[in-house]
Tab-separated table of C-alpha atoms and ligand atoms in Angstrom:
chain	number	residue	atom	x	y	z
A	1	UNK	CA	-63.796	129.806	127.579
A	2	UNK	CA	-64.507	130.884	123.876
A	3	UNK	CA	-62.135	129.851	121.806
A	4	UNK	CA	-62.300	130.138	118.398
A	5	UNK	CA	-62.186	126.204	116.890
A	6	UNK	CA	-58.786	126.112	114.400
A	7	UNK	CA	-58.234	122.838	112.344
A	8	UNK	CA	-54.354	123.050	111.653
A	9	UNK	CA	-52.853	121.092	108.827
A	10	UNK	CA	-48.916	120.486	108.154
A	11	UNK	CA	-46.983	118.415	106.339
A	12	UNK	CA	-44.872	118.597	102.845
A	13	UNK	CA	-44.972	119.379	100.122
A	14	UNK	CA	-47.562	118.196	97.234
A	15	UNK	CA	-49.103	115.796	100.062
A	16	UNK	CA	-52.491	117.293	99.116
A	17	UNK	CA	-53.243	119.623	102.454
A	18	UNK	CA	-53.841	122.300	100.442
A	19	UNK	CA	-56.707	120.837	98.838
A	20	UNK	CA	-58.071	118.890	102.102
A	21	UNK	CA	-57.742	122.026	104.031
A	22	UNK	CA	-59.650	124.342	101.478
A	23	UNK	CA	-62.595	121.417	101.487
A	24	UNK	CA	-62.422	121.483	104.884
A	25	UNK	CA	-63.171	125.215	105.333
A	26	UNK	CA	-65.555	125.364	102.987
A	27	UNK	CA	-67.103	122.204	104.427
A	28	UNK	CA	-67.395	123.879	107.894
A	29	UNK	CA	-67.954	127.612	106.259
A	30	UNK	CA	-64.961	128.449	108.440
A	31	UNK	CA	-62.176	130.773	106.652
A	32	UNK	CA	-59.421	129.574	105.280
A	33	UNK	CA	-55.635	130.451	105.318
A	34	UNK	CA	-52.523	129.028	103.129
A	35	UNK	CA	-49.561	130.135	104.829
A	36	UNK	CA	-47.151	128.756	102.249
A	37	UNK	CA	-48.775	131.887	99.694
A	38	UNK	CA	-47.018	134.392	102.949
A	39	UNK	CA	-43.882	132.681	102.412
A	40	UNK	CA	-44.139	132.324	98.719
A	41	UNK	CA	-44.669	136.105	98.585
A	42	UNK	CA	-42.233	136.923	100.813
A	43	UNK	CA	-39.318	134.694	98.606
A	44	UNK	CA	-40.702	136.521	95.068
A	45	UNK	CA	-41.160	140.063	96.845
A	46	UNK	CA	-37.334	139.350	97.691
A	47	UNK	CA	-35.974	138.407	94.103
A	48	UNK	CA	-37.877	141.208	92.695
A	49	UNK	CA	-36.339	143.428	95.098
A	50	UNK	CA	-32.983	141.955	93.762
A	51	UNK	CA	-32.231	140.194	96.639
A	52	UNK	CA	-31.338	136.761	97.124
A	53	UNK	CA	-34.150	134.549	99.076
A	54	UNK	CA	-31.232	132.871	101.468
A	55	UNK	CA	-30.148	136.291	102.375
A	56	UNK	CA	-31.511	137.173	106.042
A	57	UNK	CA	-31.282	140.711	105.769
A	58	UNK	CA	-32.896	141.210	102.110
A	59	UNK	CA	-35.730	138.556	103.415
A	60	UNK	CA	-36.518	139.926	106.199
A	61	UNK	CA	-37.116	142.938	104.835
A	62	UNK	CA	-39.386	142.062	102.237
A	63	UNK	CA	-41.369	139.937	104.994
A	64	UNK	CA	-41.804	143.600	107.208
A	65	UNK	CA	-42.843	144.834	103.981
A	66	UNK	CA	-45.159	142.456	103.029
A	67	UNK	CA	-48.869	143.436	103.528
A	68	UNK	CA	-50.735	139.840	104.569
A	69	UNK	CA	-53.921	141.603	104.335
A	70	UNK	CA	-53.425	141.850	100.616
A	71	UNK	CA	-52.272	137.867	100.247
A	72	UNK	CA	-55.530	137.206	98.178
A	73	UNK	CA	-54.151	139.724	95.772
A	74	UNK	CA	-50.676	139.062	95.588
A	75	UNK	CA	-51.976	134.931	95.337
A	76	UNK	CA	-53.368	135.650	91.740
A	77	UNK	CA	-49.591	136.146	90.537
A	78	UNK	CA	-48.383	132.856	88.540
A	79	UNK	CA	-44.811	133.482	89.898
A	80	UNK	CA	-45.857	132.807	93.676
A	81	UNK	CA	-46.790	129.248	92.155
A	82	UNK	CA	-43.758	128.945	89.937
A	83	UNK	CA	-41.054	126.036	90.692
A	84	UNK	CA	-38.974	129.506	91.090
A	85	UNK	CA	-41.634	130.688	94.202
A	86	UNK	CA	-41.710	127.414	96.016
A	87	UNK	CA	-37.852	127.392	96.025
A	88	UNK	CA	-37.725	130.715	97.101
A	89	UNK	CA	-40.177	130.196	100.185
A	90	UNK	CA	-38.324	127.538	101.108
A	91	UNK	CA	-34.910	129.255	101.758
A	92	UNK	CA	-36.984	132.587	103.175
A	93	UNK	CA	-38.703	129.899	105.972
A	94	UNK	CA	-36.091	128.700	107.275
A	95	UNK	CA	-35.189	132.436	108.367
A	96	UNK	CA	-36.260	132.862	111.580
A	97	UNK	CA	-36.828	136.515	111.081
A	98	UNK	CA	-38.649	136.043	108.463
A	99	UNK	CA	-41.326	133.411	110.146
A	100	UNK	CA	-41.321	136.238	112.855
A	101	UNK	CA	-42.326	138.767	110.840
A	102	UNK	CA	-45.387	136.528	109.855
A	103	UNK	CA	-46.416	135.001	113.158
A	104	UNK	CA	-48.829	137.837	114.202
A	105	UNK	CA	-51.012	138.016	111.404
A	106	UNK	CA	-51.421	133.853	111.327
A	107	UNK	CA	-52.052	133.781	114.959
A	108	UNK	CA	-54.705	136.545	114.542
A	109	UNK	CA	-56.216	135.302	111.567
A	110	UNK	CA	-56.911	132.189	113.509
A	111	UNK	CA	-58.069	133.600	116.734
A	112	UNK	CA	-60.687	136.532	114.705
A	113	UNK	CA	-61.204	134.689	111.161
A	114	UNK	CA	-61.843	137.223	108.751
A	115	UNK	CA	-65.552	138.095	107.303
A	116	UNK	CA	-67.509	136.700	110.476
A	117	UNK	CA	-66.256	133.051	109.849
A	118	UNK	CA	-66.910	130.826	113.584
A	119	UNK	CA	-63.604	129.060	112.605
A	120	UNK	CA	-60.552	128.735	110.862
A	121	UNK	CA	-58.274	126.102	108.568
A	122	UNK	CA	-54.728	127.097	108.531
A	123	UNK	CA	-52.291	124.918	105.986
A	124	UNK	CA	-48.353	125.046	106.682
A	125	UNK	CA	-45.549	123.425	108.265
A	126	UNK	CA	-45.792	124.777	111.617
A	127	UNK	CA	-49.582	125.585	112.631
A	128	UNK	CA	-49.932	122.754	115.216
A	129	UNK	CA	-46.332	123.116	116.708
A	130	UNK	CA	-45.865	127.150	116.481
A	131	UNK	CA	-48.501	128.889	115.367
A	132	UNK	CA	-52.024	127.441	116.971
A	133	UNK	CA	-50.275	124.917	118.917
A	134	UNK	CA	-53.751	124.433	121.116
A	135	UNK	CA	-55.633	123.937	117.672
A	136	UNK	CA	-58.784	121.904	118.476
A	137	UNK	CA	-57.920	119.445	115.334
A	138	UNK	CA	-54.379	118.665	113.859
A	139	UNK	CA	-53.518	116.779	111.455
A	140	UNK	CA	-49.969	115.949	109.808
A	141	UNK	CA	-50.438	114.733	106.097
A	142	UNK	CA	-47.733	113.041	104.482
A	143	UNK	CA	-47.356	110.706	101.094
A	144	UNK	CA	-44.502	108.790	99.645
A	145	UNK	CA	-42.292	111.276	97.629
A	146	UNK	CA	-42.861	109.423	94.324
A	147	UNK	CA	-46.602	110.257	94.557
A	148	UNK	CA	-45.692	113.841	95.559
A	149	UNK	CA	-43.628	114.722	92.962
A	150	UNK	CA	-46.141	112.928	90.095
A	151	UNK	CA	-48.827	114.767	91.471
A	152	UNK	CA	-46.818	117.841	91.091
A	153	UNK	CA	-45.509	117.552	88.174
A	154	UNK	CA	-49.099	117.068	86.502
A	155	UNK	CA	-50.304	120.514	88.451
A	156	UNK	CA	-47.410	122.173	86.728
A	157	UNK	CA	-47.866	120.410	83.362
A	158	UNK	CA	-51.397	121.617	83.540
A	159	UNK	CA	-50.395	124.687	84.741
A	160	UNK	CA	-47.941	125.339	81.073
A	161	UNK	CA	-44.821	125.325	83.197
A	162	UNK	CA	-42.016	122.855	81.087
A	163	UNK	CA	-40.792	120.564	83.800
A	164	UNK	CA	-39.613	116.623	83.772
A	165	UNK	CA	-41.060	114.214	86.751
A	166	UNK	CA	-37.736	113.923	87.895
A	167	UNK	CA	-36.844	117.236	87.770
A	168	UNK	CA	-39.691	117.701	90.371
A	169	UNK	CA	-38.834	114.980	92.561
A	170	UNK	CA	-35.219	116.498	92.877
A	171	UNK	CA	-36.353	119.841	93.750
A	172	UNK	CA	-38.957	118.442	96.211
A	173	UNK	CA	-36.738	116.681	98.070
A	174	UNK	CA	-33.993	119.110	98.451
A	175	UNK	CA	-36.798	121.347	99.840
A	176	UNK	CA	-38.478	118.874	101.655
A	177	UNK	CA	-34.380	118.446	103.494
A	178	UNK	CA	-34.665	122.564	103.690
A	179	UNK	CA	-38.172	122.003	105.359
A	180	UNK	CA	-37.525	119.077	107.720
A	181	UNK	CA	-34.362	120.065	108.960
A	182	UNK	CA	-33.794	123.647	109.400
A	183	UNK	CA	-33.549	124.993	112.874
A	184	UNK	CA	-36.414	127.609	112.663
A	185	UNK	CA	-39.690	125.886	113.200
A	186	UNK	CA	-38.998	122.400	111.120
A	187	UNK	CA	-41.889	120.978	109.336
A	188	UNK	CA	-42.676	118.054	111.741
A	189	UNK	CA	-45.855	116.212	113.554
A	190	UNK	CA	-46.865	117.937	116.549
A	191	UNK	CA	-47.357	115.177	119.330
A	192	UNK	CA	-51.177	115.793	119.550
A	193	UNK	CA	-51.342	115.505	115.257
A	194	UNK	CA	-53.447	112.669	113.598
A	195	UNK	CA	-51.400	111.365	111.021
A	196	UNK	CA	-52.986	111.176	107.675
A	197	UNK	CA	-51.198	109.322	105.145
A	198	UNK	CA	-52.863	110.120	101.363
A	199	UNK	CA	-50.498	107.967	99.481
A	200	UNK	CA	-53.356	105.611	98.134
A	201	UNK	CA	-56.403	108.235	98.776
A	202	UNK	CA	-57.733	110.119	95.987
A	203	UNK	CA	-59.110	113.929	97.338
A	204	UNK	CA	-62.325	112.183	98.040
A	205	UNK	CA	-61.134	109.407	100.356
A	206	UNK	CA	-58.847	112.331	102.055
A	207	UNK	CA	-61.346	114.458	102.537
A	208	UNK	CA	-63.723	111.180	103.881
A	209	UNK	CA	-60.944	110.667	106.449
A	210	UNK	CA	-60.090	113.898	107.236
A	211	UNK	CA	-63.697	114.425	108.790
A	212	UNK	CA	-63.994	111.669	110.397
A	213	UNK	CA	-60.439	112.804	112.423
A	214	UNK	CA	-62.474	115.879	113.088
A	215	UNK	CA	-65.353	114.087	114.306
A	216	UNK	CA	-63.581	112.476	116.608
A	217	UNK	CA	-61.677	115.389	117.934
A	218	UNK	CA	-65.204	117.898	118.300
B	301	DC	O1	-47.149	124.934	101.437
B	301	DC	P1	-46.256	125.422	100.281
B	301	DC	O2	-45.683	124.295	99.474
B	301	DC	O3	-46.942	126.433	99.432
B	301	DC	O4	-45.033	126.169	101.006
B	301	DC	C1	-43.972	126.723	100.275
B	301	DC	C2	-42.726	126.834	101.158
B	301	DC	O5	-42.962	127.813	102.189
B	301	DC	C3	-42.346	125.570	101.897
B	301	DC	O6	-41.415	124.797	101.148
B	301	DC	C4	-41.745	126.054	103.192
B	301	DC	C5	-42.394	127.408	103.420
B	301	DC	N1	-43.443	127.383	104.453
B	301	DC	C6	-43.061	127.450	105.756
B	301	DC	O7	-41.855	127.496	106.035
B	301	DC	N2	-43.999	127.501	106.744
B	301	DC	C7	-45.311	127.438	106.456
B	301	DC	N3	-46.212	127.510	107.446
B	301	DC	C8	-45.730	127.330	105.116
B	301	DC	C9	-44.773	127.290	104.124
C-alpha cells in the first residue's frame, strides 16, 4: 500500500500545535495545513455576510461558499486572527454542517499534499479522530490553561490587539467548553494519540519531543 504519511495534531487552544506542527512540516518538507484558518474563515465570511456565527443556516452557507483553495489568501486578513475570529470559529465548529462542508478538502489535502509534498501536517481538533483517523503519527497537545491564555495574550499584545490576561483566559475557556463538549466532532485524544503536554517546554523542547514521538512511530 502507498499511503501518503500524515502527522495529525489536536488539541486546544494556544497549546502551541500550531507552531510544532508548522516546524514539523517544514522539518520533514511535507505541506502543511491549519484547519482552524477554514473555520476561522468560515465564522468571519459569516458575520460579514450579516449573519450570526451560531446560526446553522447562515454558517453553513458561508462554509459551501468558502473556497479552501484560496485559505492562504483569505489567512493574510487580521480579522481571521482577531479574538472576534476565534470566537466565531468556535460557534461555526460545532455545526455539523459546517465541519461537513470542510471534510473533503482536509481529507484530500492530506491524501495528495499540494505542490508535490511526500507528506502532510494537519493542525485541528479532529484530524486523528475524524479527519485522518489512520494518520501514521498523532499527537494530542495540551497545557494548563493559565499558560494558554498568557501565551495568548502576549501574541495578541504583540499583535496591537487591547486585551487583559484575564480577559483571555475567560474567552479561552468558554471556547475551550464550546470545543470539548459539543456533539459534532469534540476536540478530544484519539486512542492511538501521544500525549504531549508543553506546559513547561519552550517551542524548542516541543519540537525536541515532538520528533522523537515521530521517530518512534516511522
Ligand atoms: O486552531 P484554532 O484556535 O485556530 O481554531 C479556531 C476554532 O476553530 C476552534 O476554537 C474550534 C474550531 N476548529 C474546529 O472546530 N476544528 C478544527 N479542526 C480546527 C478548528
Amino acid at each position: 500500500m502507498n499511503k501518503t504519511p500524515v502527522i495529525a495534531i489536536d488539541g486546544l487552544a494556544a497549546t502551541g500545535k500550531g507552531t510544532l506542527a508548522r516546524r514539523l512540516a517544514t522539518h520533514f518538507d511535507y505541506a502543511y495545513l491549519d484547519t482552524g484558518m477554514l473555520y476561522r474563515a468560515v465564522g468571519i465570511a459569516t458575520i460579514r455576510d450579516g449573519g450570526d456565527p451560531a446560526d446553522p443556516v447562515a454558517a453553513t452557507k458561508a462554509a459551501q461558499g468558502l473556497d479552501p483553495a484560496r485559505l492562504e489568501v483569505l489567512a493574510q486578513d487580521p480579522d481571521l486572527r482577531s479574538p472576534v475570529g476565534s470566537d466565531a470559529a468556535s460557534k461555526v465548529g460545532a455545526i455539523q454542517a459546517v465541519r461537513d462542508a470542510l471534510l473533503k478538502f482536509q481529507r484530500d489535502f492530506a491524501a495528495s499534499p499540494p505542490d508535490g509534498k511526500k507528506g502532510a501536517v494537519l493542525d485541528g481538533r479532529d484530524i486523528g479522530t475524524v479527519i485522518v483517523p489512520d494518520a501514521m503519527v498523532k499527537i494530542f497537545v495540551e497545557a494548563m490553561p493559565e499558560i494558554r491564555a498568557h501565551r495568548r495574550f502576549l501574541e495578541l499584545q504583540a499583535a496591537g490587539q487591547n486585551v487583559t490576561q484575564a480577559q483571555v483566559l475567560a474567552d479561552m475557556q468558554e471556547r475551550d467548553t464550546r470545543d470539548a463538549l459539543r456533539a459534532a466532532a469534540p476536540t478530544k485524544a484519539a486512542d492511538d494519540a501521544i500525549v504531549l503536554d508543553t506546559s513547561h517546554l519552550n517551542a524548542d523542547e516541543a519540537f525536541e519531543a515532538a520528533l522523537a514521538i515521530v521517530g518512534q512511530k516511522e
